[in-house]
């Protein structure tokens, strides 16, 4: 008698059965096929896993096809020759597959539906079935869902994690939720993979976005070491790397990263939060230092308020605990902290602190609007905006002082962080927007920070976002009308051209040169930030619709308060 592990081996690797199975195993497989329920017909050289739940009304399994471990098959299912239903696939309802169809693990083909009239509970609703039809030579990746009524044409490829809700014509490469066309499978060569290429009539932004989506899984795979996420191969695991992976997958695939189910991503991120302080320390480190008012003063935990909070938001979850130092801070304590921030020589650090504090207040307020109220002293948000509005420099619209060595770098970069978490996040107009545009455009001409070989993601983002924020408030558009519109348009166009040229196939973007950030090598942080920058620059030019993506996390353009 064969050892039971050999059966499990073939269940998970059924393509080996025809070459390696013993005669006893072949006899057992014939008996397995003959015992299938319903009206079943199995072709030559097929394999049906012992662990698969196969309970069809009608089943036609073509020659050289297999149903692997733990698949779940019901309804009316027909396959052509050389078809594979890999482990944990679900095929239900009326489903017809052509020849040479590959269905990845954990994928669901759902050829039926419920009606949902309001006159009765869903479980009492009648079922409908228009059926699913898949053509020849189709590859459907892992964790894909195909809904009832969809036809997938010959030679299509569906990326991992896609949700296919509409018909796909032959030769389509598609990905995302809902699945969108990325390119024609017949396109080959380096030309289609060069984001900035302007040949062939296709908009270079659309070409870039298609490239990014097509390579998204490759980029995520290179930063997944089998257990945790790292920014790039060889780097140490960090909290931010996991969050950047969630943001990238949401942006390009419309789903969580495929290496873990959504609930596991959520569980890992929520487990990082310290229940006493509500803060998230870096992996392998202790809790960060907190000030006398109970909130952190510096370090990675400041940014984790943003990155973990928004990653959970994209996963449909939230911090399980309030950020206590913000929830319990009084207005006088907040004012004292604002006064003590390093505005003269560290405007970026001051802006980063306000960004984290305001974002923590945003998450705490979200909790108060649900069934998990958070204690709050009241009036702190009003105190924050009141202090900021009365302290903004009327000549620049900003906070802080420039320096002889770095010019406006600290002030402009601090302005982005400050306004991102406060004015932009809560939908409050910024003060003196014309003066902000003046100051930012002046800074963008500083060759110490903006010249070939010197630009990094932080510095470009910290110009692009203030310009975007202020032009929306002023009504300035890409049509040449509005305050300094032509200069903004020219800067955005030049930056966009340079940015697209930085893409590295299957690796993404590097953050860029400088002493801050992860450096010039491609990684998750650089890719996430530059993708947001591309959207901001394209929107300043009135072309963001060509990207078919829109940031929804830390760099989302719309206010997030109350949404």
Short mmCIF file of N, CA and C in Angstrom, two decimals, residues 142-145 159-163 176-177 216-217 220-221 224 229 242-267 269 311-317 552:
data_model
loop_
_atom_site.label_atom_id
_atom_site.label_comp_id
_atom_site.label_asym_id
_atom_site.label_seq_id
_atom_site.Cartn_x
_atom_site.Cartn_y
_atom_site.Cartn_z
N UNK A 142 -3.31 33.58 -9.70
CA UNK A 142 -3.80 33.19 -8.38
C UNK A 142 -4.66 34.29 -7.76
N UNK A 143 -5.60 33.87 -6.90
CA UNK A 143 -6.45 34.79 -6.13
C UNK A 143 -7.28 35.70 -7.04
N UNK A 144 -7.63 35.24 -8.22
CA UNK A 144 -8.50 35.99 -9.13
C UNK A 144 -9.95 35.59 -8.85
N UNK A 145 -10.86 36.54 -9.05
CA UNK A 145 -12.29 36.25 -9.00
C UNK A 145 -12.89 36.65 -10.34
N UNK A 159 -3.88 38.96 -14.33
CA UNK A 159 -2.92 39.08 -13.25
C UNK A 159 -3.47 38.65 -11.91
N UNK A 160 -2.56 38.25 -11.02
CA UNK A 160 -2.93 37.78 -9.69
C UNK A 160 -3.76 38.83 -8.96
N UNK A 161 -4.80 38.36 -8.26
CA UNK A 161 -5.61 39.23 -7.43
C UNK A 161 -6.66 40.03 -8.18
N UNK A 162 -6.79 39.85 -9.48
CA UNK A 162 -7.76 40.63 -10.26
C UNK A 162 -9.19 40.19 -9.95
N UNK A 163 -10.12 41.11 -10.14
CA UNK A 163 -11.55 40.81 -10.06
C UNK A 163 -12.15 41.16 -11.41
N UNK A 176 -6.01 44.06 -11.70
CA UNK A 176 -6.65 45.07 -10.86
C UNK A 176 -8.05 44.70 -10.43
N UNK A 177 -8.62 45.56 -9.59
CA UNK A 177 -9.98 45.38 -9.07
C UNK A 177 -10.74 46.69 -9.22
N UNK A 216 3.65 45.19 -11.42
CA UNK A 216 3.41 45.41 -10.00
C UNK A 216 3.71 44.16 -9.17
N UNK A 217 3.27 43.01 -9.62
CA UNK A 217 3.50 41.78 -8.85
C UNK A 217 4.99 41.48 -8.77
N UNK A 220 6.47 43.76 -6.13
CA UNK A 220 6.12 43.31 -4.78
C UNK A 220 6.88 42.02 -4.43
N UNK A 221 6.98 41.12 -5.40
CA UNK A 221 7.67 39.85 -5.15
C UNK A 221 9.12 40.06 -4.72
N UNK A 224 9.42 40.80 -1.02
CA UNK A 224 8.84 39.81 -0.10
C UNK A 224 9.86 38.70 0.09
N UNK A 229 8.07 41.92 4.52
CA UNK A 229 8.43 42.82 3.44
C UNK A 229 9.67 43.63 3.80
N UNK A 242 6.07 47.10 4.75
CA UNK A 242 4.78 46.40 4.65
C UNK A 242 3.69 47.38 4.22
N UNK A 243 3.70 48.57 4.81
CA UNK A 243 2.68 49.57 4.47
C UNK A 243 2.82 50.03 3.02
N UNK A 244 4.05 50.23 2.56
CA UNK A 244 4.25 50.62 1.17
C UNK A 244 3.76 49.53 0.23
N UNK A 245 3.95 48.27 0.61
CA UNK A 245 3.45 47.17 -0.22
C UNK A 245 1.93 47.22 -0.33
N UNK A 246 1.26 47.49 0.78
CA UNK A 246 -0.20 47.60 0.76
C UNK A 246 -0.64 48.75 -0.14
N UNK A 247 0.05 49.91 -0.03
CA UNK A 247 -0.31 51.07 -0.86
C UNK A 247 -0.09 50.78 -2.34
N UNK A 248 1.04 50.17 -2.68
CA UNK A 248 1.34 49.87 -4.08
C UNK A 248 0.32 48.90 -4.66
N UNK A 249 0.00 47.86 -3.92
CA UNK A 249 -0.96 46.87 -4.42
C UNK A 249 -2.33 47.51 -4.61
N UNK A 250 -2.74 48.37 -3.68
CA UNK A 250 -4.02 49.04 -3.82
C UNK A 250 -4.02 49.94 -5.05
N UNK A 251 -2.92 50.66 -5.26
CA UNK A 251 -2.84 51.62 -6.35
C UNK A 251 -2.84 50.94 -7.71
N UNK A 252 -2.08 49.86 -7.86
CA UNK A 252 -1.88 49.26 -9.17
C UNK A 252 -2.71 48.00 -9.41
N UNK A 253 -3.03 47.27 -8.35
CA UNK A 253 -3.78 46.01 -8.50
C UNK A 253 -5.20 46.10 -8.00
N UNK A 254 -5.48 47.14 -7.18
CA UNK A 254 -6.81 47.25 -6.61
C UNK A 254 -7.13 46.18 -5.60
N UNK A 255 -6.10 45.64 -4.95
CA UNK A 255 -6.28 44.55 -4.00
C UNK A 255 -5.10 44.54 -3.04
N UNK A 256 -5.18 43.79 -1.93
CA UNK A 256 -4.02 43.67 -1.06
C UNK A 256 -2.88 42.93 -1.75
N UNK A 257 -1.65 43.07 -1.27
CA UNK A 257 -0.53 42.30 -1.84
C UNK A 257 -0.85 40.81 -1.82
N UNK A 258 -0.51 40.08 -2.88
CA UNK A 258 -0.97 38.69 -3.01
C UNK A 258 -0.26 37.69 -2.12
N UNK A 259 0.76 38.11 -1.37
CA UNK A 259 1.52 37.13 -0.60
C UNK A 259 0.79 36.65 0.64
N UNK A 260 -0.18 37.43 1.11
CA UNK A 260 -0.97 37.06 2.28
C UNK A 260 -2.43 37.41 2.02
N UNK A 261 -3.37 36.69 2.62
CA UNK A 261 -4.77 37.12 2.52
C UNK A 261 -4.97 38.44 3.25
N UNK A 262 -6.00 39.17 2.90
CA UNK A 262 -6.23 40.50 3.46
C UNK A 262 -6.29 40.48 4.98
N UNK A 263 -6.94 39.46 5.54
CA UNK A 263 -7.08 39.43 6.99
C UNK A 263 -5.74 39.24 7.69
N UNK A 264 -4.80 38.56 7.02
CA UNK A 264 -3.48 38.38 7.61
C UNK A 264 -2.68 39.68 7.55
N UNK A 265 -2.78 40.43 6.45
CA UNK A 265 -2.17 41.76 6.41
C UNK A 265 -2.69 42.61 7.57
N UNK A 266 -4.00 42.61 7.73
CA UNK A 266 -4.61 43.41 8.81
C UNK A 266 -4.13 42.94 10.17
N UNK A 267 -4.11 41.64 10.38
CA UNK A 267 -3.70 41.10 11.68
C UNK A 267 -2.26 41.49 12.01
N UNK A 269 -0.51 44.08 10.90
CA UNK A 269 -0.34 45.52 11.14
C UNK A 269 -1.00 45.96 12.44
N UNK A 311 -2.49 52.24 5.64
CA UNK A 311 -2.48 50.86 5.14
C UNK A 311 -3.69 50.09 5.68
N UNK A 312 -3.98 50.26 6.96
CA UNK A 312 -5.16 49.62 7.53
C UNK A 312 -6.43 50.15 6.88
N UNK A 313 -6.48 51.44 6.64
CA UNK A 313 -7.65 52.05 5.99
C UNK A 313 -7.88 51.42 4.62
N UNK A 314 -6.81 51.22 3.85
CA UNK A 314 -6.95 50.60 2.54
C UNK A 314 -7.40 49.15 2.64
N UNK A 315 -7.08 48.50 3.74
CA UNK A 315 -7.50 47.12 3.97
C UNK A 315 -8.89 47.03 4.57
N UNK A 316 -9.55 48.17 4.74
CA UNK A 316 -10.89 48.18 5.33
C UNK A 316 -10.89 48.01 6.83
N UNK A 317 -9.78 48.36 7.48
CA UNK A 317 -9.65 48.19 8.92
C UNK A 317 -9.20 49.51 9.55
N UNK A 552 -4.87 56.65 -2.81
CA UNK A 552 -5.92 56.62 -1.78
C UNK A 552 -5.34 56.53 -0.38
#
